[in-house]
Amino acid sequence: MRAGAHEHLRYLFRVPSQRLHILARRDITTIYDLNGRKIGIGQPGSGSSLTAHLIFNKLGIKPEFTSSDRITAFQHLRSNEIQAMVLLASDSSKDVLAFASDGDFHLVPISFEALASPLEELIIHYAPSQLSGEEYPNLIQPGQQVETIAVTCVLALRNWPEGSAQYERLADLSEALSTYWFDENQKPASNGIDPAEQALGWKRFRPTEILLARRAQQAEERRAFEEFTGAQGVCPLLDAAARERLFDAFLAWRRTREQDPNTAGSASDKK
């Protein structure tokens, strides 16, 4: 991320983090062994390329970077044209899993603690993580883990002026994505990422912020309704429409009570 870029961007939601994989020959035991070596870092501008440039620069390591697609990088690694490759993956990388190491390659550990000081304030965009032998039996011994880092990812967009046509279109996109993630795609993410979770160091797109606040309020109202009907001994209604009508009546009663508590007694109080 270039300096000052955050001022020109706003994010909508968190998306799954990506773990850093450094696949290298066995004689490379630490990340510092890559100094002066050739490393494949993916296509220019890719996440793996940007991450590699940042981390190696901050650690003072000076490898020779090469750019190519992933398939070509694997071929170059096997032929020793490069000695390591860097890639990012949210889940276990199918490409890494399919790589036949023949005992000549492994995943190089990266310590989060070792990166904390060199990365300074940028460390908030990373988290400690692991790669396991269960994920990569071709590269890691069973029951063992390799330290690595996870790169925080967000869905970000340009910070267009409020009221512009671009701003309004992005507000519509934000609502559509919210409907998909929170209504249609209700299965919890396997990595535990909540799209509504705050991303440190980022400012959220204002329409998305308002949308999430409204959804949080609606969720709290629904919870209060369920608690209220349960406490009153109201039997669950088989008719969904009838239950929604009761919910709407509950909201109206609740708002009246918030405006003037003295006017919102129960029906039995008014008899």
Short mmCIF file of C-alpha atoms in Angstrom, two decimals, residues 3-199:
data_model
loop_
_atom_site.label_atom_id
_atom_site.label_comp_id
_atom_site.label_asym_id
_atom_site.label_seq_id
_atom_site.Cartn_x
_atom_site.Cartn_y
_atom_site.Cartn_z
CA ALA A 3 1.87 6.08 1.51
CA GLY A 4 -1.30 8.17 1.69
CA ALA A 5 -3.35 5.69 -0.35
CA HIS A 6 -5.80 5.23 2.54
CA GLU A 7 -6.88 8.86 2.16
CA HIS A 8 -8.08 8.11 -1.38
CA LEU A 9 -9.75 4.79 -0.54
CA ARG A 10 -12.63 3.57 1.60
CA TYR A 11 -13.43 -0.03 2.40
CA LEU A 12 -16.77 -1.79 2.33
CA PHE A 13 -16.19 -5.08 4.15
CA ARG A 14 -13.50 -7.38 5.49
CA VAL A 15 -12.79 -10.37 3.23
CA PRO A 16 -10.85 -13.54 4.13
CA SER A 17 -7.20 -12.95 5.01
CA GLN A 18 -4.51 -14.53 2.86
CA ARG A 19 -1.59 -16.48 4.28
CA LEU A 20 1.91 -15.95 2.98
CA HIS A 21 3.61 -19.03 1.48
CA ILE A 22 7.32 -19.03 0.68
CA LEU A 23 8.12 -22.24 -1.19
CA ALA A 24 11.86 -22.81 -1.47
CA ARG A 25 14.62 -25.37 -1.87
CA ARG A 26 15.67 -27.24 1.29
CA ASP A 27 19.00 -25.42 1.61
CA ILE A 28 17.06 -22.19 2.30
CA THR A 29 16.13 -22.53 5.97
CA THR A 30 15.23 -18.92 6.88
CA ILE A 31 13.87 -15.95 5.01
CA TYR A 32 17.28 -14.26 5.35
CA ASP A 33 18.83 -17.04 3.24
CA LEU A 34 16.97 -15.54 0.28
CA ASN A 35 19.30 -12.55 0.17
CA GLY A 36 20.83 -12.46 -3.33
CA ARG A 37 18.67 -15.39 -4.53
CA LYS A 38 16.12 -15.34 -7.36
CA ILE A 39 12.52 -15.33 -6.17
CA GLY A 40 9.28 -15.56 -8.14
CA ILE A 41 6.74 -13.09 -6.73
CA GLY A 42 3.87 -13.32 -9.22
CA GLN A 43 2.63 -10.74 -11.67
CA PRO A 44 3.46 -7.03 -11.18
CA GLY A 45 0.86 -5.35 -8.97
CA SER A 46 -0.42 -8.64 -7.55
CA GLY A 47 -0.88 -9.15 -3.82
CA SER A 48 2.09 -11.50 -3.63
CA SER A 49 4.31 -9.02 -5.49
CA LEU A 50 3.34 -6.06 -3.29
CA THR A 51 3.70 -8.10 -0.10
CA ALA A 52 7.10 -9.49 -1.12
CA HIS A 53 8.50 -6.06 -1.99
CA LEU A 54 7.30 -4.59 1.30
CA ILE A 55 8.45 -7.38 3.63
CA PHE A 56 11.86 -8.00 2.06
CA ASN A 57 12.55 -4.27 1.92
CA LYS A 58 11.59 -3.79 5.58
CA LEU A 59 13.77 -6.73 6.62
CA GLY A 60 16.73 -5.45 4.61
CA ILE A 61 16.82 -8.58 2.44
CA LYS A 62 17.76 -8.01 -1.20
CA PRO A 63 16.78 -10.92 -3.44
CA GLU A 64 16.44 -10.76 -7.23
CA PHE A 65 12.72 -10.60 -7.91
CA THR A 66 11.23 -12.22 -11.00
CA SER A 67 7.67 -11.82 -12.29
CA SER A 68 5.62 -14.51 -14.00
CA ASP A 69 2.38 -16.43 -13.72
CA ARG A 70 2.19 -19.11 -11.06
CA ILE A 71 2.55 -22.11 -13.38
CA THR A 72 5.73 -20.67 -14.91
CA ALA A 73 7.10 -19.91 -11.44
CA PHE A 74 6.63 -23.54 -10.36
CA GLN A 75 8.47 -24.69 -13.49
CA HIS A 76 11.33 -22.27 -12.84
CA LEU A 77 11.55 -23.36 -9.21
CA ARG A 78 11.84 -27.00 -10.18
CA SER A 79 14.53 -26.25 -12.78
CA ASN A 80 16.41 -24.06 -10.26
CA GLU A 81 16.03 -20.92 -12.41
CA ILE A 82 14.61 -19.41 -9.23
CA GLN A 83 15.30 -20.64 -5.70
CA ALA A 84 11.97 -19.68 -4.10
CA MET A 85 8.52 -18.37 -4.89
CA VAL A 86 6.08 -16.26 -2.91
CA LEU A 87 2.32 -16.63 -3.07
CA LEU A 88 -0.78 -15.74 -1.07
CA ALA A 89 -3.78 -17.99 -0.51
CA SER A 90 -6.89 -17.68 1.67
CA ASP A 91 -7.19 -21.42 2.17
CA SER A 92 -4.79 -24.27 1.45
CA SER A 93 -3.28 -23.57 -1.96
CA LYS A 94 -4.21 -26.30 -4.43
CA ASP A 95 -1.17 -25.38 -6.51
CA VAL A 96 1.21 -25.82 -3.57
CA LEU A 97 -0.51 -29.04 -2.53
CA ALA A 98 -0.11 -30.42 -6.06
CA PHE A 99 3.60 -29.52 -6.18
CA ALA A 100 5.68 -32.70 -6.08
CA SER A 101 8.51 -31.75 -3.74
CA ASP A 102 10.40 -35.08 -3.84
CA GLY A 103 11.90 -33.99 -0.53
CA ASP A 104 13.84 -31.16 -2.20
CA PHE A 105 11.51 -28.31 -1.25
CA HIS A 106 9.75 -26.98 1.82
CA LEU A 107 7.83 -23.98 3.16
CA VAL A 108 10.07 -21.37 4.79
CA PRO A 109 8.89 -20.12 8.22
CA ILE A 110 8.12 -16.42 8.71
CA SER A 111 7.90 -15.15 12.28
CA PHE A 112 5.26 -12.52 13.01
CA GLU A 113 7.28 -11.34 16.01
CA ALA A 114 10.36 -10.82 13.83
CA LEU A 115 8.34 -8.64 11.45
CA ALA A 116 6.62 -6.53 14.13
CA SER A 117 9.44 -4.04 14.65
CA PRO A 118 10.58 -3.61 11.00
CA LEU A 119 7.00 -3.14 9.74
CA GLU A 120 6.28 -0.53 12.44
CA GLU A 121 2.74 0.87 12.07
CA LEU A 122 2.05 -1.39 9.07
CA ILE A 123 2.00 -4.45 11.35
CA ILE A 124 -1.72 -3.82 12.03
CA HIS A 125 -2.41 -5.19 8.54
CA TYR A 126 -0.90 -8.59 9.42
CA ALA A 127 -1.55 -11.37 11.92
CA PRO A 128 0.32 -14.51 13.03
CA SER A 129 -0.73 -17.71 11.30
CA GLN A 130 0.47 -21.26 10.58
CA LEU A 131 0.71 -23.78 7.77
CA SER A 132 0.25 -27.38 8.87
CA GLY A 133 1.32 -30.85 7.85
CA GLU A 134 -2.33 -31.80 7.52
CA GLU A 135 -2.72 -29.13 4.84
CA TYR A 136 0.56 -29.78 3.04
CA PRO A 137 1.72 -33.37 3.68
CA ASN A 138 4.01 -33.03 0.62
CA LEU A 139 6.00 -30.24 2.31
CA ILE A 140 5.49 -30.41 6.10
CA GLN A 141 5.87 -33.40 8.40
CA PRO A 142 2.61 -34.75 9.95
CA GLY A 143 1.76 -33.02 13.21
CA GLN A 144 4.14 -30.14 12.55
CA GLN A 145 3.41 -26.50 11.75
CA VAL A 146 5.30 -23.76 9.93
CA GLU A 147 4.96 -20.19 11.16
CA THR A 148 3.75 -17.59 8.68
CA ILE A 149 1.73 -14.40 8.55
CA ALA A 150 -1.78 -13.65 7.35
CA VAL A 151 -2.39 -10.51 5.30
CA THR A 152 -5.56 -8.64 6.23
CA CYS A 153 -7.75 -8.11 3.16
CA VAL A 154 -10.57 -5.66 2.55
CA LEU A 155 -12.87 -4.82 -0.33
CA ALA A 156 -11.86 -1.21 -1.00
CA LEU A 157 -12.92 1.45 -3.47
CA ARG A 158 -12.04 4.97 -4.51
CA ASN A 159 -13.32 7.68 -2.19
CA TRP A 160 -15.49 9.54 -4.69
CA PRO A 161 -17.10 12.86 -3.63
CA GLU A 162 -20.40 12.35 -1.80
CA GLY A 163 -23.35 12.97 -4.13
CA SER A 164 -21.44 12.12 -7.31
CA ALA A 165 -22.82 9.51 -9.72
CA GLN A 166 -19.91 7.18 -8.88
CA TYR A 167 -20.60 7.54 -5.16
CA GLU A 168 -24.28 6.64 -5.62
CA ARG A 169 -23.47 3.60 -7.77
CA LEU A 170 -21.03 2.36 -5.14
CA ALA A 171 -23.67 2.85 -2.45
CA ASP A 172 -25.97 0.56 -4.50
CA LEU A 173 -23.13 -1.97 -4.79
CA SER A 174 -22.61 -1.85 -1.04
CA GLU A 175 -26.27 -2.66 -0.41
CA ALA A 176 -26.28 -5.50 -2.95
CA LEU A 177 -23.18 -7.07 -1.39
CA SER A 178 -24.66 -6.68 2.07
CA THR A 179 -27.81 -8.52 0.97
CA TYR A 180 -25.70 -11.36 -0.43
CA TRP A 181 -23.36 -11.72 2.55
CA PHE A 182 -25.84 -11.23 5.38
CA ASP A 183 -29.13 -12.52 3.91
CA GLU A 184 -28.49 -15.00 1.10
CA ASN A 185 -25.12 -16.39 2.20
CA GLN A 186 -25.85 -17.08 5.86
CA LYS A 187 -23.39 -19.95 6.28
CA PRO A 188 -20.54 -18.89 8.59
CA ALA A 189 -17.18 -18.45 6.89
CA SER A 190 -14.78 -21.33 7.53
CA ASN A 191 -12.05 -18.88 8.50
CA GLY A 192 -14.29 -17.02 10.93
CA ILE A 193 -14.09 -13.67 9.13
CA ASP A 194 -17.06 -11.38 9.75
CA PRO A 195 -17.46 -9.00 6.77
CA ALA A 196 -18.80 -6.36 9.17
CA GLU A 197 -15.71 -6.54 11.40
CA GLN A 198 -13.70 -3.33 11.71
CA ALA A 199 -10.48 -3.26 9.67
#
